[in-house]
CSV table of C-alpha atoms in Angstrom, one decimal:
chain,number,residue,atom,x,y,z
A,1,MET,CA,-33.1,40.2,21.8
A,2,SER,CA,-34.1,37.5,19.3
A,3,ALA,CA,-36.7,35.0,20.3
A,4,PRO,CA,-35.4,31.4,21.0
A,5,PRO,CA,-35.8,29.0,18.1
A,6,PRO,CA,-39.1,27.0,18.2
A,7,PRO,CA,-38.9,23.5,19.5
A,8,PRO,CA,-38.6,20.7,16.9
A,9,LEU,CA,-41.9,19.3,15.7
A,10,PRO,CA,-42.9,16.1,17.3
A,11,GLY,CA,-41.3,13.2,15.5
A,12,SER,CA,-39.1,15.5,13.3
A,13,CYS,CA,-35.8,14.1,14.8
A,14,ASP,CA,-37.0,10.6,14.2
A,15,LEU,CA,-37.8,11.5,10.6
A,16,LEU,CA,-34.3,12.9,10.1
A,17,ARG,CA,-32.8,9.8,11.6
A,18,SER,CA,-35.0,7.6,9.5
A,19,GLY,CA,-34.0,9.5,6.3
A,20,SER,CA,-30.3,9.2,7.2
A,21,SER,CA,-30.7,5.5,7.9
A,22,LYS,CA,-32.5,5.0,4.6
A,23,ALA,CA,-29.7,6.8,2.7
A,24,VAL,CA,-27.0,4.6,4.4
A,25,SER,CA,-29.1,1.5,3.6
A,26,LYS,CA,-29.3,2.6,0.0
A,27,GLU,CA,-25.6,3.2,-0.2
A,28,THR,CA,-24.9,-0.2,1.3
A,29,GLU,CA,-27.2,-1.8,-1.2
A,30,ARG,CA,-25.4,-0.2,-4.1
A,31,ILE,CA,-22.0,-1.2,-2.6
A,32,ASP,CA,-23.3,-4.8,-2.3
A,33,GLN,CA,-24.6,-4.8,-5.9
A,34,LEU,CA,-21.3,-3.6,-7.2
A,35,PHE,CA,-19.6,-6.5,-5.2
A,36,TYR,CA,-21.9,-9.1,-6.8
A,37,THR,CA,-20.9,-7.7,-10.2
A,38,TYR,CA,-17.4,-9.0,-9.7
A,39,MET,CA,-18.0,-11.9,-7.3
A,40,ASP,CA,-17.1,-15.5,-8.0
A,41,LYS,CA,-20.3,-17.3,-7.1
A,42,PRO,CA,-18.7,-20.6,-5.9
A,43,SER,CA,-16.4,-18.8,-3.4
A,44,GLY,CA,-18.6,-15.9,-2.6
A,45,MET,CA,-15.6,-13.6,-2.9
A,46,ILE,CA,-14.1,-11.3,-5.5
A,47,ASP,CA,-11.2,-13.5,-6.8
A,48,PRO,CA,-8.2,-12.5,-9.0
A,49,GLU,CA,-10.3,-12.7,-12.2
A,50,GLY,CA,-13.0,-10.4,-10.6
A,51,ILE,CA,-10.3,-8.0,-9.5
A,52,GLU,CA,-9.0,-7.9,-13.1
A,53,SER,CA,-12.5,-7.0,-14.3
A,54,PHE,CA,-12.8,-4.4,-11.5
A,55,CYS,CA,-9.5,-2.8,-12.6
A,56,SER,CA,-10.5,-2.9,-16.2
A,57,ASP,CA,-13.7,-0.9,-15.3
A,58,LEU,CA,-11.7,1.5,-13.3
A,59,GLU,CA,-9.3,1.9,-16.2
A,60,VAL,CA,-6.4,1.1,-13.8
A,61,ASP,CA,-3.8,-1.6,-14.2
A,62,HIS,CA,-4.0,-4.4,-11.6
A,63,THR,CA,-0.4,-3.7,-10.6
A,64,ASP,CA,-1.1,0.0,-10.0
A,65,VAL,CA,-0.3,1.1,-6.4
A,66,ARG,CA,-3.8,2.5,-6.1
A,67,ILE,CA,-5.3,-1.0,-6.2
A,68,LEU,CA,-3.1,-1.8,-3.2
A,69,MET,CA,-4.3,1.4,-1.6
A,70,LEU,CA,-7.9,0.2,-2.0
A,71,ALA,CA,-7.0,-3.2,-0.5
A,72,TRP,CA,-5.5,-1.3,2.4
A,73,LYS,CA,-8.6,0.8,2.9
A,74,MET,CA,-10.6,-2.5,2.9
A,75,GLN,CA,-8.1,-4.1,5.2
A,76,ALA,CA,-8.2,-7.1,2.8
A,77,GLU,CA,-6.5,-10.1,4.5
A,78,ARG,CA,-5.9,-12.4,1.5
A,79,GLN,CA,-3.9,-11.2,-1.6
A,80,GLY,CA,-6.1,-11.2,-4.7
A,81,TYR,CA,-9.4,-11.7,-2.9
A,82,PHE,CA,-12.0,-9.3,-1.4
A,83,THR,CA,-14.8,-10.5,0.9
A,84,LEU,CA,-18.1,-8.7,1.0
A,85,GLU,CA,-17.3,-7.4,4.5
A,86,GLU,CA,-13.9,-6.0,3.4
A,87,TRP,CA,-15.5,-4.5,0.3
A,88,ARG,CA,-18.2,-2.8,2.4
A,89,LYS,CA,-15.7,-1.5,4.9
A,90,GLY,CA,-13.5,0.1,2.3
A,91,LEU,CA,-16.2,1.6,0.0
A,92,LYS,CA,-18.3,2.9,2.9
A,93,ALA,CA,-15.2,4.7,4.3
A,94,LEU,CA,-14.7,6.2,0.9
A,95,HIS,CA,-18.4,7.0,0.4
A,96,ALA,CA,-18.1,5.3,-3.0
A,97,ASP,CA,-20.9,3.1,-4.2
A,98,SER,CA,-20.2,3.1,-8.0
A,99,ILE,CA,-17.3,2.8,-10.4
A,100,SER,CA,-17.5,6.5,-11.2
A,101,LYS,CA,-17.4,7.5,-7.6
A,102,ILE,CA,-14.4,5.2,-6.9
A,103,LYS,CA,-12.6,6.9,-9.8
A,104,LYS,CA,-13.3,10.3,-8.3
A,105,VAL,CA,-12.1,9.4,-4.8
A,106,LEU,CA,-8.8,7.7,-5.9
A,107,PRO,CA,-6.9,11.1,-5.7
A,108,ASP,CA,-8.2,11.6,-2.2
A,109,LEU,CA,-7.1,8.1,-1.2
A,110,GLU,CA,-3.7,8.8,-2.6
A,111,ARG,CA,-3.4,12.0,-0.5
A,112,GLU,CA,-4.6,10.1,2.6
A,113,VAL,CA,-2.0,7.4,2.1
A,114,ARG,CA,0.8,9.9,1.6
A,115,ARG,CA,0.3,11.4,5.1
A,116,PRO,CA,3.2,10.2,7.2
A,117,THR,CA,1.2,8.3,9.8
A,118,SER,CA,-1.0,6.7,7.1
A,119,PHE,CA,1.9,5.8,4.9
A,120,MET,CA,3.7,3.9,7.7
A,121,ASP,CA,0.5,1.8,8.1
A,122,PHE,CA,0.1,1.3,4.4
A,123,TYR,CA,3.7,0.4,3.9
A,124,SER,CA,3.6,-2.3,6.6
A,125,TYR,CA,0.2,-3.5,5.4
A,126,SER,CA,1.7,-4.0,1.9
A,127,PHE,CA,4.2,-6.5,3.3
A,128,ARG,CA,1.6,-8.4,5.3
A,129,TYR,CA,-0.6,-8.5,2.2
A,130,CYS,CA,2.1,-10.5,0.4
A,131,LEU,CA,2.3,-13.2,3.1
A,132,THR,CA,0.1,-15.7,1.3
A,133,GLU,CA,0.9,-18.8,3.5
A,134,GLU,CA,-0.1,-19.5,7.1
A,135,LYS,CA,2.8,-18.6,9.5
A,136,GLN,CA,4.8,-17.1,6.6
A,137,LYS,CA,7.2,-14.4,8.0
A,138,SER,CA,9.1,-13.3,4.9
A,139,ILE,CA,8.8,-12.7,1.2
A,140,ASP,CA,11.0,-13.7,-1.7
A,141,ILE,CA,13.6,-11.1,-2.9
A,142,GLU,CA,11.9,-10.9,-6.3
A,143,ILE,CA,8.5,-10.0,-4.7
A,144,ALA,CA,10.2,-7.6,-2.4
A,145,CYS,CA,11.8,-5.8,-5.3
A,146,GLU,CA,8.5,-5.5,-7.2
A,147,LEU,CA,6.8,-4.3,-4.0
A,148,LEU,CA,9.4,-1.7,-3.2
A,149,SER,CA,9.1,-0.3,-6.7
A,150,VAL,CA,5.3,-0.1,-6.5
A,151,VAL,CA,4.9,1.1,-2.9
A,152,LEU,CA,8.0,3.2,-2.2
A,153,GLY,CA,9.3,4.0,-5.7
A,154,TYR,CA,7.0,6.9,-6.4
A,155,LEU,CA,8.2,8.7,-3.2
A,156,PHE,CA,11.9,7.7,-3.3
A,157,ARG,CA,12.6,6.7,-6.9
A,158,HIS,CA,16.4,7.1,-6.8
A,159,GLN,CA,16.9,5.3,-3.5
A,160,VAL,CA,14.5,2.4,-4.5
A,161,ASP,CA,16.1,2.0,-7.9
A,162,LYS,CA,19.6,1.5,-6.3
A,163,LEU,CA,18.2,-0.7,-3.5
A,164,VAL,CA,16.4,-2.9,-6.0
A,165,GLU,CA,19.5,-3.2,-8.1
A,166,TYR,CA,21.5,-4.2,-5.1
A,167,LEU,CA,19.0,-6.8,-3.9
A,168,LYS,CA,18.8,-8.4,-7.4
A,169,ASN,CA,22.6,-8.7,-7.6
A,170,GLN,CA,23.5,-9.8,-4.1
A,171,HIS,CA,23.5,-13.5,-3.2
A,172,GLU,CA,23.4,-13.5,0.6
A,173,TYR,CA,19.6,-12.9,1.1
A,174,LYS,CA,16.9,-15.0,-0.6
A,175,VAL,CA,14.0,-13.5,1.5
A,176,ILE,CA,13.1,-10.2,3.3
A,177,ASN,CA,11.4,-10.1,6.7
A,178,MET,CA,9.3,-7.4,8.2
A,179,ASP,CA,12.1,-5.8,10.2
A,180,GLN,CA,14.2,-5.4,7.1
A,181,TRP,CA,11.2,-4.2,5.1
A,182,MET,CA,10.4,-1.4,7.7
A,183,SER,CA,14.1,-0.4,7.8
A,184,PHE,CA,14.0,0.4,4.1
A,185,LEU,CA,11.4,3.0,4.7
A,186,ARG,CA,13.4,4.4,7.7
A,187,PHE,CA,16.5,4.5,5.5
A,188,CYS,CA,14.8,6.5,2.8
A,189,ASN,CA,13.3,8.9,5.3
A,190,GLU,CA,16.5,9.5,7.3
A,191,ILE,CA,19.6,9.0,5.2
A,192,ASN,CA,21.0,11.6,2.8
A,193,PHE,CA,21.2,10.1,-0.6
A,194,PRO,CA,23.3,9.4,-2.6
A,195,SER,CA,26.0,10.8,-0.3
A,196,LEU,CA,25.1,8.5,2.6
A,197,GLU,CA,27.1,10.8,4.8
A,198,ASN,CA,24.9,10.5,7.8
A,199,TYR,CA,24.7,6.6,7.7
A,200,ASP,CA,26.2,5.2,10.9
A,201,PRO,CA,26.6,1.4,10.8
A,202,ASN,CA,26.9,1.4,14.6
A,203,LEU,CA,23.3,2.4,14.9
A,204,ALA,CA,20.4,-0.1,14.8
A,205,TRP,CA,20.5,-0.8,11.1
A,206,PRO,CA,20.0,-4.4,9.8
A,207,LEU,CA,23.1,-6.0,8.2
A,208,ILE,CA,21.4,-5.9,4.8
A,209,LEU,CA,21.5,-2.1,4.8
A,210,ASP,CA,25.2,-2.1,6.0
A,211,ASN,CA,25.9,-4.3,3.0
A,212,PHE,CA,23.9,-2.0,0.7
A,213,VAL,CA,25.8,1.1,1.9
A,214,ASP,CA,29.1,-0.7,1.4
A,215,TRP,CA,28.0,-1.7,-2.1
A,216,MET,CA,26.9,1.9,-2.9
A,217,ARG,CA,30.2,3.3,-1.7
A,218,GLU,CA,32.2,0.8,-3.7
A,219,LYS,CA,30.3,1.8,-6.8
A,220,GLN,CA,30.8,5.5,-6.1
A,221,ASN,CA,34.5,5.0,-5.5
A,222,GLY,CA,34.7,3.0,-8.7
A,223,SER,CA,33.1,5.8,-10.6
A,224,LEU,CA,35.4,8.3,-9.1
A,225,GLY,CA,38.4,6.1,-10.0
A,226,LEU,CA,37.2,5.9,-13.6
A,227,LYS,CA,36.8,9.7,-13.8
A,228,SER,CA,40.3,10.3,-12.6
A,229,PHE,CA,41.9,8.7,-15.7
C-alpha cells in the first residue's frame, strides 16, 4: 500500500495563489495597454477610428462578422465604441492579451458563436447593438438587410439572399422590430427552402413572413409558367 502524499509545505498554497494572481494581473495589464493603443483620449473609449485601426492590425475588415462576434463577447453596449470594462471582459474571457493572440482565438470564437444556444444570443445581440438611439425599438430596412447578410448569411445564404431581395423591393415595411428579426432566424431553422412546403401561415408567423412566402411562391409560379412555353 503506497504511503499517503506528504502534506503541502507551509505557505505553498499561498505561493501558488500568489503566482496565479500575479499572472492574472499581468494579463490584465497587457489587455489594458492594448486598449490604450486604440483609445481616443478625450472620450476614454475606443471610438470608430480606433476600431478601424484595431481591425487593420487584426487584418480583418471592420464589416467582418468576427468583429461583431468580438463586440458580443465584450457585451459592448454602444455601436462603434468599446469601453475599458467591455474590452477587459471580452479579452479576459478569450485569454487574449495581444493582437497575435486575438488572431489565434478568432476561429475558436466563431465555433463558440455557431453553437445553437450561443448563436441565438449572438443573433439577438446583433439587433440590439444596432439600436443607436435611446428607446429605439426598430432598425431601418437597409440596416436590417446588411445585418442579415453579415450575421445570418454565412449559415443560410440562399434564404437570406431571397429575404434581402424581398425586403429591398417591398414598400410596406420601412423598419424591422425585434420580433420580426427573431422570426427570420426561426424561419431559416424550421422551414424547408426553397419549397416552403411546411410553412403554415396559420401558425404564429409575423405578417412580413407571410408576405415574403407569398412573394416567393409568385416568383416560383412565374418561373414555372415561363418554362412551360
